[in-house]
């Protein structure tokens, strides 16, 4: 098994190398075959390893290939881990990845940089699998940075536009802020545990008692969480994700909805026993997640770009996942990662199909009446929408309700925030559906040319729709007669290294669970109905609303003006500072002192003006003299 | 004074380089021919490089009171020789268009390299001084080699004037130390000064003035002002040498001095060095933010990189593995700078007046020279410390060392500096891939990849990536060399 396991990440890498080096000469067919083949085989191998891990002792296979780095006392092995958590995630990455590769064939066929696109996409799968399977934090970090790089490259894929490269840069920079946190967190963990291998950290953490005050461990986990907010687009680092929609739509589906953006949640689950030791951090996680869930959902209410709606919806759903984690429901949070991957990928691919059918029209107000023209896209998107709003029996229903239930146990305020967010979600999703598929076509030209997409695109839609419906079966709650199977399955990963595994404490009562579930279902259904009824008739109601409440409407549709705020209060001052530094040194100190105070300076530094023709060298000498005097003064005082 | 055979063998790199120097002088006197000059130089440097295993086999050799040829010295000699060889190959392409005498370029380069080799093994203030001067004096000529360009000549004179001042401080500092300790060898200084009362004015004054000299050569704030001007004015191959060999050699001897002389670890000095490190990191990165001249930008960037390295010196008495971290970081810095400056050299070769140093010249380079662009991209990523490049391993070590020494705020400064740095490195990268070409004043020749300089550049890029993915060879190499210095 060990001999083939490494192929899982390496095959997509080989594919990327092929596309990069030979892609253009080999032609589109060869590129297609290699891209699909490598990811497909990776998926099959992941499946094999999934069952192998299931049969292994403690459901865990730990393969070390070689010593990667030995730095002082720190030994970093190059190894892969197959345990319940990583295998499920690897299956999602390679499985949904394969489907999206297939979809991309149709979507990108006519683009010029076909090989370049698949090169980046395969490379992304490689890094994502490295992130998921890596046995040590540095290896995970390599994947973490690598997916960031691929995301940057793919967002900026439409290189000839102005906005795409800028959006890519924005994503990269925001992620770096998070990575600073991650680096600090990693170092703090190293300082605490003396190792960076995940399994060793967890074993050592298993013998520790929770940290009540804010010590090093709280610092470490908080910093890790900062890293997670960057990658998973939480407040305050969420701004890059909506802009990231400048990339091709399948990329949005794979990277910016289903896989990469959930790696922050994955990271916390990976280190779950450590996070459990730091209740302060968990509270921060829960509140950040809850607030992001609501905040992003309200922004989603009045966006006109179909992909922007979905982008804010992703930010909001990621918030729910963190809310679940913060409420110590690691399994619940990860369950939502799993279900969300299916239905959000489906929503994005459906949106991509609509955009493709309408020849790159993304404005919801110019769509309408597509129900009959694109039946497969329509029906699959209905399924996804039911899932995301949490319609009883769908996958989103089970995962979201579990999170809301745990949130209530943590703090009723969090539940209310989550419930409001869910209400907004239901409303904006049915607004989207109503505007796109029902009503009169508002752009007749586009509507006349609209067509259903080819099978390579509708096929993945159908598979994802089935997946979205069935994904919930893994986590049927106890009150429905199930036993929340995913929790039991993930338990070996989430409690790894613990000295003694406490019996999961049962809180609340069945009545409470039923009551909360009923309430949220009722609220969501009501909002969904409202959204549908208002918007299936057209855009008139929204225009009327905008007239009646201009301020509210403007604030929401302009995303609370956060981008503008960042520009004014953060970016402008930094630029100003850079400018100032430049002015201070080159202009004031050098030119200013040099030109305006020539008398004194000339006498001290000697007259080199004639020889150098700039009069600057004396100022440099003067700077040196200042420095020396300062140094000596400090030394001798 | 008698030499044993192994002592002579230990001196082999130095002897071979100086031998090549003499041979080259004779060759020039006999008949000017730049091909011959190139061959003699390359042969001499290569022989010196390949003699390093022989030197290593001799073990730890003290040669006269001046030089200590141990693993540490051999490692840095290797770095110096690699940097010099690369400069030679870049210089050859550049000189193709040079209208005046070309041979002296190689001669000056060999003298400076010999100075670097002396510094690598120096264990005595006299050899330290000789090494620094041998390294610096030829640089005046090299920086001003394109003397028909106003910029180049100006840079040379600036460098000369300021460098002379810095050296004067260094020498005066040494004199003060000698007055106190009565010896110039590092180990004697260490022993004598350990018993000197703290804050003794002669001692502190001497160390302070020496620090001025070192800080100037390493362009640490506030002695960094010359850097961007000289980098900009110097011909691209010379700037390569200035950025790599001359700084690496000086840093090497500074670290050895700092470790050998415990008085240098006075809390005051310690604090001051840390402050200098932070200021260098901040100033270097801030000033680079808005640069549109790539050579100036590299100058500012080198200020910040040596700020990071100064942090290692600060941590060196508190934690483990500082020598190892410095070795890894300098190795990374060498290859990355060779690659980056190599590309600038390729773009500016053959000599046709001013170098291609405006960022405009690189706009849309990807669409004309995709592989050259890939090399520069890798180098920028490495300088920024992105994983999968050697740069990440270097940053990882630095942060590891500062964390190990519990210097939290210093590691914070490194992390913050890297974040700032990312911005301008990325800006260069973005420029490379823009669709519309800028002013195409200069461009690399179409066959750049099959010139010797092109091969060096490609090799550097390959090493930066390969060792970034699998750094163990570098780590083992450096670990093998570091034990010696700490005795």
mmCIF file of C-alpha atoms in Angstrom, chain B residues 99-404:
data_model
loop_
_atom_site.group_PDB
_atom_site.id
_atom_site.type_symbol
_atom_site.label_atom_id
_atom_site.label_comp_id
_atom_site.label_asym_id
_atom_site.label_seq_id
_atom_site.Cartn_x
_atom_site.Cartn_y
_atom_site.Cartn_z
ATOM 1 C CA UNK B 99 34.663 49.103 -26.563
ATOM 2 C CA UNK B 100 37.716 49.494 -24.319
ATOM 3 C CA UNK B 101 40.167 47.101 -22.683
ATOM 4 C CA UNK B 102 38.300 44.054 -21.428
ATOM 5 C CA UNK B 103 41.021 42.002 -19.800
ATOM 6 C CA UNK B 104 41.349 44.028 -16.612
ATOM 7 C CA UNK B 105 37.791 43.164 -15.703
ATOM 8 C CA UNK B 106 38.904 39.609 -15.045
ATOM 9 C CA UNK B 107 42.033 40.707 -13.261
ATOM 10 C CA UNK B 108 40.163 42.929 -10.852
ATOM 11 C CA UNK B 109 37.656 40.169 -10.311
ATOM 12 C CA UNK B 110 40.405 37.699 -9.402
ATOM 13 C CA UNK B 111 41.972 40.090 -6.899
ATOM 14 C CA UNK B 112 38.632 40.713 -5.243
ATOM 15 C CA UNK B 113 37.948 36.986 -5.121
ATOM 16 C CA UNK B 114 41.294 36.390 -3.429
ATOM 17 C CA UNK B 115 40.258 38.991 -0.850
ATOM 18 C CA UNK B 116 37.020 37.094 -0.279
ATOM 19 C CA UNK B 117 38.933 33.846 0.213
ATOM 20 C CA UNK B 118 41.179 35.482 2.793
ATOM 21 C CA UNK B 119 38.122 36.742 4.677
ATOM 22 C CA UNK B 120 36.569 33.279 4.701
ATOM 23 C CA UNK B 121 39.534 31.921 6.635
ATOM 24 C CA UNK B 122 40.492 34.986 8.628
ATOM 25 C CA UNK B 123 41.076 34.612 12.364
ATOM 26 C CA UNK B 124 43.132 37.721 12.918
ATOM 27 C CA UNK B 125 42.321 41.396 12.591
ATOM 28 C CA UNK B 126 45.281 41.887 10.236
ATOM 29 C CA UNK B 127 44.046 39.295 7.759
ATOM 30 C CA UNK B 128 40.534 40.660 8.221
ATOM 31 C CA UNK B 129 41.752 44.069 7.185
ATOM 32 C CA UNK B 130 43.831 42.777 4.297
ATOM 33 C CA UNK B 131 40.914 40.690 3.095
ATOM 34 C CA UNK B 132 38.428 43.536 3.237
ATOM 35 C CA UNK B 133 40.749 45.887 1.407
ATOM 36 C CA UNK B 134 41.637 43.328 -1.228
ATOM 37 C CA UNK B 135 37.970 42.742 -1.740
ATOM 38 C CA UNK B 136 37.011 46.400 -1.849
ATOM 39 C CA UNK B 137 39.763 48.150 -3.790
ATOM 40 C CA UNK B 138 39.224 46.245 -7.059
ATOM 41 C CA UNK B 139 35.520 46.955 -6.688
ATOM 42 C CA UNK B 140 36.134 50.655 -7.270
ATOM 43 C CA UNK B 141 37.555 49.804 -10.647
ATOM 44 C CA UNK B 142 34.841 47.289 -11.402
ATOM 45 C CA UNK B 143 31.958 49.546 -10.393
ATOM 46 C CA UNK B 144 33.375 52.254 -12.620
ATOM 47 C CA UNK B 145 34.244 49.873 -15.434
ATOM 48 C CA UNK B 146 31.649 51.411 -17.719
ATOM 49 C CA UNK B 147 33.304 54.749 -17.067
ATOM 50 C CA UNK B 148 31.823 56.305 -20.206
ATOM 51 C CA UNK B 149 28.486 56.116 -18.421
ATOM 52 C CA UNK B 150 28.062 58.960 -15.996
ATOM 53 C CA UNK B 151 26.176 56.717 -13.554
ATOM 54 C CA UNK B 152 28.894 54.146 -13.410
ATOM 55 C CA UNK B 153 31.701 56.577 -12.781
ATOM 56 C CA UNK B 154 29.668 58.426 -10.230
ATOM 57 C CA UNK B 155 28.861 55.217 -8.390
ATOM 58 C CA UNK B 156 32.504 54.274 -8.351
ATOM 59 C CA UNK B 157 33.574 57.532 -6.806
ATOM 60 C CA UNK B 158 30.773 57.445 -4.267
ATOM 61 C CA UNK B 159 31.663 53.941 -3.296
ATOM 62 C CA UNK B 160 35.333 54.796 -3.039
ATOM 63 C CA UNK B 161 34.863 57.860 -0.861
ATOM 64 C CA UNK B 162 32.387 56.283 1.493
ATOM 65 C CA UNK B 163 34.182 52.976 1.623
ATOM 66 C CA UNK B 164 37.427 54.705 2.467
ATOM 67 C CA UNK B 165 35.702 56.481 5.344
ATOM 68 C CA UNK B 166 34.211 53.217 6.576
ATOM 69 C CA UNK B 167 37.546 51.469 6.377
ATOM 70 C CA UNK B 168 39.143 54.274 8.340
ATOM 71 C CA UNK B 169 36.612 53.705 11.102
ATOM 72 C CA UNK B 170 37.277 49.985 10.979
ATOM 73 C CA UNK B 171 41.013 50.476 11.229
ATOM 74 C CA UNK B 172 40.713 52.952 14.076
ATOM 75 C CA UNK B 173 38.434 50.559 15.903
ATOM 76 C CA UNK B 174 41.027 47.816 15.528
ATOM 77 C CA UNK B 175 43.699 50.139 16.861
ATOM 78 C CA UNK B 176 41.628 50.866 19.949
ATOM 79 C CA UNK B 177 41.069 47.159 20.535
ATOM 80 C CA UNK B 178 44.790 46.550 20.136
ATOM 81 C CA UNK B 179 45.535 49.275 22.651
ATOM 82 C CA UNK B 180 43.351 47.464 25.140
ATOM 83 C CA UNK B 181 44.187 43.843 24.401
ATOM 84 C CA UNK B 182 47.688 43.950 22.972
ATOM 85 C CA UNK B 183 46.877 41.370 20.349
ATOM 86 C CA UNK B 184 45.046 41.155 17.093
ATOM 87 C CA UNK B 185 44.097 37.502 16.868
ATOM 88 C CA UNK B 186 40.459 36.674 17.532
ATOM 89 C CA UNK B 187 41.197 34.076 20.179
ATOM 90 C CA UNK B 188 43.618 36.320 22.109
ATOM 91 C CA UNK B 189 41.128 39.156 21.897
ATOM 92 C CA UNK B 190 38.476 36.817 23.237
ATOM 93 C CA UNK B 191 40.662 35.767 26.175
ATOM 94 C CA UNK B 192 41.969 39.182 27.119
ATOM 95 C CA UNK B 193 38.767 41.051 26.727
ATOM 96 C CA UNK B 194 36.836 38.531 28.779
ATOM 97 C CA UNK B 195 38.649 39.904 31.822
ATOM 98 C CA UNK B 196 38.275 43.552 30.845
ATOM 99 C CA UNK B 197 35.611 45.322 32.886
ATOM 100 C CA UNK B 198 32.400 45.822 30.964
ATOM 101 C CA UNK B 199 31.835 49.181 29.297
ATOM 102 C CA UNK B 200 35.494 49.924 29.180
ATOM 103 C CA UNK B 201 35.690 52.956 26.889
ATOM 104 C CA UNK B 202 38.543 51.686 24.714
ATOM 105 C CA UNK B 203 36.875 48.365 24.244
ATOM 106 C CA UNK B 204 33.439 49.776 23.560
ATOM 107 C CA UNK B 205 34.792 52.487 21.294
ATOM 108 C CA UNK B 206 36.831 49.984 19.368
ATOM 109 C CA UNK B 207 33.959 47.584 18.880
ATOM 110 C CA UNK B 208 31.628 50.429 17.976
ATOM 111 C CA UNK B 209 33.926 51.771 15.283
ATOM 112 C CA UNK B 210 34.500 48.303 13.885
ATOM 113 C CA UNK B 211 30.769 47.839 13.754
ATOM 114 C CA UNK B 212 30.536 50.975 11.598
ATOM 115 C CA UNK B 213 32.942 49.433 9.125
ATOM 116 C CA UNK B 214 31.087 46.124 9.006
ATOM 117 C CA UNK B 215 27.683 47.755 8.804
ATOM 118 C CA UNK B 216 28.829 49.819 5.860
ATOM 119 C CA UNK B 217 30.092 46.822 3.912
ATOM 120 C CA UNK B 218 26.900 44.916 4.661
ATOM 121 C CA UNK B 219 24.791 48.035 4.003
ATOM 122 C CA UNK B 220 22.943 47.878 7.284
ATOM 123 C CA UNK B 221 20.929 50.879 8.384
ATOM 124 C CA UNK B 222 21.928 53.633 9.045
ATOM 125 C CA UNK B 223 24.988 52.978 6.880
ATOM 126 C CA UNK B 224 23.010 51.780 3.895
ATOM 127 C CA UNK B 225 22.650 55.015 1.947
ATOM 128 C CA UNK B 226 25.228 54.151 -0.691
ATOM 129 C CA UNK B 227 23.674 50.844 -1.655
ATOM 130 C CA UNK B 228 20.961 51.750 -4.179
ATOM 131 C CA UNK B 229 23.113 54.320 -5.976
ATOM 132 C CA UNK B 230 26.064 52.003 -6.324
ATOM 133 C CA UNK B 231 23.927 49.055 -7.363
ATOM 134 C CA UNK B 232 22.270 51.203 -9.971
ATOM 135 C CA UNK B 233 25.509 52.611 -11.310
ATOM 136 C CA UNK B 234 27.559 49.429 -11.329
ATOM 137 C CA UNK B 235 27.383 47.288 -14.479
ATOM 138 C CA UNK B 236 25.006 44.380 -13.887
ATOM 139 C CA UNK B 237 27.720 41.673 -13.584
ATOM 140 C CA UNK B 238 29.607 43.802 -11.099
ATOM 141 C CA UNK B 239 26.442 44.425 -9.126
ATOM 142 C CA UNK B 240 26.095 40.632 -8.976
ATOM 143 C CA UNK B 241 29.530 40.375 -7.396
ATOM 144 C CA UNK B 242 28.860 43.258 -5.048
ATOM 145 C CA UNK B 243 25.587 41.754 -3.895
ATOM 146 C CA UNK B 244 26.886 38.238 -3.420
ATOM 147 C CA UNK B 245 30.609 37.660 -2.932
ATOM 148 C CA UNK B 246 31.542 40.869 -1.216
ATOM 149 C CA UNK B 247 28.671 40.735 1.256
ATOM 150 C CA UNK B 248 28.856 37.008 1.952
ATOM 151 C CA UNK B 249 32.581 37.159 2.693
ATOM 152 C CA UNK B 250 32.210 40.105 5.049
ATOM 153 C CA UNK B 251 29.301 38.479 6.825
ATOM 154 C CA UNK B 252 31.287 35.283 7.205
ATOM 155 C CA UNK B 253 34.129 37.025 9.003
ATOM 156 C CA UNK B 254 31.768 39.127 11.104
ATOM 157 C CA UNK B 255 30.041 36.004 12.391
ATOM 158 C CA UNK B 256 33.353 34.344 13.207
ATOM 159 C CA UNK B 257 34.542 37.470 14.998
ATOM 160 C CA UNK B 258 31.330 37.789 16.960
ATOM 161 C CA UNK B 259 31.457 34.183 18.092
ATOM 162 C CA UNK B 260 35.147 34.315 18.998
ATOM 163 C CA UNK B 261 35.095 37.523 21.003
ATOM 164 C CA UNK B 262 32.694 37.187 23.926
ATOM 165 C CA UNK B 263 32.959 40.869 24.738
ATOM 166 C CA UNK B 264 31.000 41.452 21.553
ATOM 167 C CA UNK B 265 28.041 39.894 23.294
ATOM 168 C CA UNK B 266 27.721 42.769 25.725
ATOM 169 C CA UNK B 267 24.017 43.425 26.327
ATOM 170 C CA UNK B 268 24.374 46.922 24.955
ATOM 171 C CA UNK B 269 25.876 45.704 21.691
ATOM 172 C CA UNK B 270 23.368 42.931 21.582
ATOM 173 C CA UNK B 271 20.515 45.381 21.906
ATOM 174 C CA UNK B 272 22.025 47.721 19.358
ATOM 175 C CA UNK B 273 22.510 44.967 16.788
ATOM 176 C CA UNK B 274 18.911 43.918 17.225
ATOM 177 C CA UNK B 275 17.768 47.484 16.688
ATOM 178 C CA UNK B 276 19.925 47.758 13.576
ATOM 179 C CA UNK B 277 18.455 44.517 12.279
ATOM 180 C CA UNK B 278 14.892 45.736 12.737
ATOM 181 C CA UNK B 279 15.604 49.142 11.222
ATOM 182 C CA UNK B 280 17.363 47.573 8.243
ATOM 183 C CA UNK B 281 14.472 45.209 7.645
ATOM 184 C CA UNK B 282 11.899 47.963 7.834
ATOM 185 C CA UNK B 283 13.799 50.587 5.843
ATOM 186 C CA UNK B 284 14.960 48.180 3.163
ATOM 187 C CA UNK B 285 11.488 46.859 2.572
ATOM 188 C CA UNK B 286 9.709 50.208 2.776
ATOM 189 C CA UNK B 287 12.056 51.914 0.372
ATOM 190 C CA UNK B 288 11.829 49.072 -2.109
ATOM 191 C CA UNK B 289 8.040 49.323 -2.231
ATOM 192 C CA UNK B 290 7.877 52.069 -4.801
ATOM 193 C CA UNK B 291 11.027 51.440 -6.796
ATOM 194 C CA UNK B 292 10.666 51.318 -10.552
ATOM 195 C CA UNK B 293 14.317 50.558 -11.099
ATOM 196 C CA UNK B 294 14.981 46.884 -10.620
ATOM 197 C CA UNK B 295 18.638 47.302 -9.681
ATOM 198 C CA UNK B 296 17.801 49.870 -7.013
ATOM 199 C CA UNK B 297 15.049 47.571 -5.807
ATOM 200 C CA UNK B 298 17.530 44.727 -5.453
ATOM 201 C CA UNK B 299 19.763 47.093 -3.546
ATOM 202 C CA UNK B 300 17.045 47.896 -1.038
ATOM 203 C CA UNK B 301 16.071 44.271 -0.898
ATOM 204 C CA UNK B 302 19.640 43.321 0.003
ATOM 205 C CA UNK B 303 19.509 45.828 2.864
ATOM 206 C CA UNK B 304 16.565 43.960 4.294
ATOM 207 C CA UNK B 305 18.118 40.541 3.675
ATOM 208 C CA UNK B 306 21.187 41.457 5.659
ATOM 209 C CA UNK B 307 18.881 42.829 8.301
ATOM 210 C CA UNK B 308 17.403 39.321 8.551
ATOM 211 C CA UNK B 309 20.896 37.875 8.737
ATOM 212 C CA UNK B 310 21.897 40.288 11.462
ATOM 213 C CA UNK B 311 19.066 38.790 13.470
ATOM 214 C CA UNK B 312 20.949 35.495 13.284
ATOM 215 C CA UNK B 313 24.009 37.144 14.772
ATOM 216 C CA UNK B 314 21.888 38.586 17.546
ATOM 217 C CA UNK B 315 20.465 35.148 18.251
ATOM 218 C CA UNK B 316 23.787 33.384 17.902
ATOM 219 C CA UNK B 317 24.654 33.439 21.582
ATOM 220 C CA UNK B 318 21.202 32.555 22.800
ATOM 221 C CA UNK B 319 20.168 29.585 20.756
ATOM 222 C CA UNK B 320 21.516 26.707 18.778
ATOM 223 C CA UNK B 321 22.344 26.423 15.137
ATOM 224 C CA UNK B 322 22.957 30.088 14.249
ATOM 225 C CA UNK B 323 25.942 29.156 12.091
ATOM 226 C CA UNK B 324 23.834 26.591 10.329
ATOM 227 C CA UNK B 325 21.016 29.067 9.756
ATOM 228 C CA UNK B 326 23.406 31.699 8.410
ATOM 229 C CA UNK B 327 24.980 29.127 6.106
ATOM 230 C CA UNK B 328 21.657 27.992 4.685
ATOM 231 C CA UNK B 329 20.404 31.541 4.299
ATOM 232 C CA UNK B 330 23.551 32.757 2.586
ATOM 233 C CA UNK B 331 23.548 29.770 0.242
ATOM 234 C CA UNK B 332 19.971 30.608 -0.655
ATOM 235 C CA UNK B 333 20.849 34.272 -1.015
ATOM 236 C CA UNK B 334 23.792 33.433 -3.263
ATOM 237 C CA UNK B 335 21.876 31.316 -5.733
ATOM 238 C CA UNK B 336 18.819 33.527 -5.727
ATOM 239 C CA UNK B 337 20.830 36.690 -6.273
ATOM 240 C CA UNK B 338 22.894 35.023 -8.965
ATOM 241 C CA UNK B 339 19.685 34.118 -10.741
ATOM 242 C CA UNK B 340 18.047 37.523 -10.377
ATOM 243 C CA UNK B 341 21.119 39.546 -11.247
ATOM 244 C CA UNK B 342 21.935 37.028 -13.938
ATOM 245 C CA UNK B 343 18.673 37.807 -15.670
ATOM 246 C CA UNK B 344 19.360 41.532 -15.387
ATOM 247 C CA UNK B 345 22.814 40.860 -16.834
ATOM 248 C CA UNK B 346 21.365 38.863 -19.711
ATOM 249 C CA UNK B 347 18.984 41.707 -20.414
ATOM 250 C CA UNK B 348 21.808 44.247 -20.363
ATOM 251 C CA UNK B 349 24.314 42.236 -22.413
ATOM 252 C CA UNK B 350 26.206 42.969 -24.505
ATOM 253 C CA UNK B 351 27.223 46.379 -23.236
ATOM 254 C CA UNK B 352 25.348 49.157 -25.030
ATOM 255 C CA UNK B 353 25.384 52.006 -22.597
ATOM 256 C CA UNK B 354 23.023 52.039 -19.653
ATOM 257 C CA UNK B 355 21.831 48.694 -18.277
ATOM 258 C CA UNK B 356 18.294 47.456 -18.690
ATOM 259 C CA UNK B 357 17.306 48.331 -15.161
ATOM 260 C CA UNK B 358 14.020 50.147 -15.527
ATOM 261 C CA UNK B 359 11.050 47.967 -14.710
ATOM 262 C CA UNK B 360 9.595 49.082 -18.043
ATOM 263 C CA UNK B 361 12.146 47.006 -19.904
ATOM 264 C CA UNK B 362 10.728 43.915 -18.202
ATOM 265 C CA UNK B 363 7.112 44.623 -18.966
ATOM 266 C CA UNK B 364 5.598 41.713 -20.845
ATOM 267 C CA UNK B 365 8.924 39.888 -20.934
ATOM 268 C CA UNK B 366 7.020 36.615 -20.669
ATOM 269 C CA UNK B 367 5.699 36.954 -24.179
ATOM 270 C CA UNK B 368 9.175 37.412 -25.617
ATOM 271 C CA UNK B 369 11.486 35.336 -23.407
ATOM 272 C CA UNK B 370 9.285 32.893 -21.493
ATOM 273 C CA UNK B 371 12.077 30.812 -19.955
ATOM 274 C CA UNK B 372 14.076 33.808 -18.813
ATOM 275 C CA UNK B 373 10.876 35.108 -17.237
ATOM 276 C CA UNK B 374 10.318 31.805 -15.503
ATOM 277 C CA UNK B 375 13.798 32.070 -13.987
ATOM 278 C CA UNK B 376 13.176 35.586 -12.720
ATOM 279 C CA UNK B 377 9.790 34.525 -11.337
ATOM 280 C CA UNK B 378 11.365 31.693 -9.388
ATOM 281 C CA UNK B 379 13.972 34.073 -8.009
ATOM 282 C CA UNK B 380 11.374 36.608 -6.926
ATOM 283 C CA UNK B 381 9.374 33.869 -5.219
ATOM 284 C CA UNK B 382 12.504 32.688 -3.500
ATOM 285 C CA UNK B 383 13.451 36.168 -2.328
ATOM 286 C CA UNK B 384 9.941 36.560 -0.996
ATOM 287 C CA UNK B 385 10.294 33.271 0.865
ATOM 288 C CA UNK B 386 7.459 31.349 -0.750
ATOM 289 C CA UNK B 387 7.524 27.600 -0.023
ATOM 290 C CA UNK B 388 8.949 25.222 -2.573
ATOM 291 C CA UNK B 389 11.852 27.534 -3.138
ATOM 292 C CA UNK B 390 15.113 27.686 -1.279
ATOM 293 C CA UNK B 391 14.051 31.083 0.010
ATOM 294 C CA UNK B 392 11.392 29.482 2.163
ATOM 295 C CA UNK B 393 13.899 27.126 3.744
ATOM 296 C CA UNK B 394 16.106 30.109 4.542
ATOM 297 C CA UNK B 395 13.247 32.075 6.125
ATOM 298 C CA UNK B 396 12.155 28.975 7.982
ATOM 299 C CA UNK B 397 15.617 28.682 9.499
ATOM 300 C CA UNK B 398 15.816 32.339 10.418
ATOM 301 C CA UNK B 399 12.462 32.332 12.135
ATOM 302 C CA UNK B 400 13.350 29.034 13.764
ATOM 303 C CA UNK B 401 16.593 30.475 15.149
ATOM 304 C CA UNK B 402 14.955 33.612 16.514
ATOM 305 C CA UNK B 403 12.102 31.634 18.034
ATOM 306 C CA UNK B 404 14.571 29.234 19.564
#
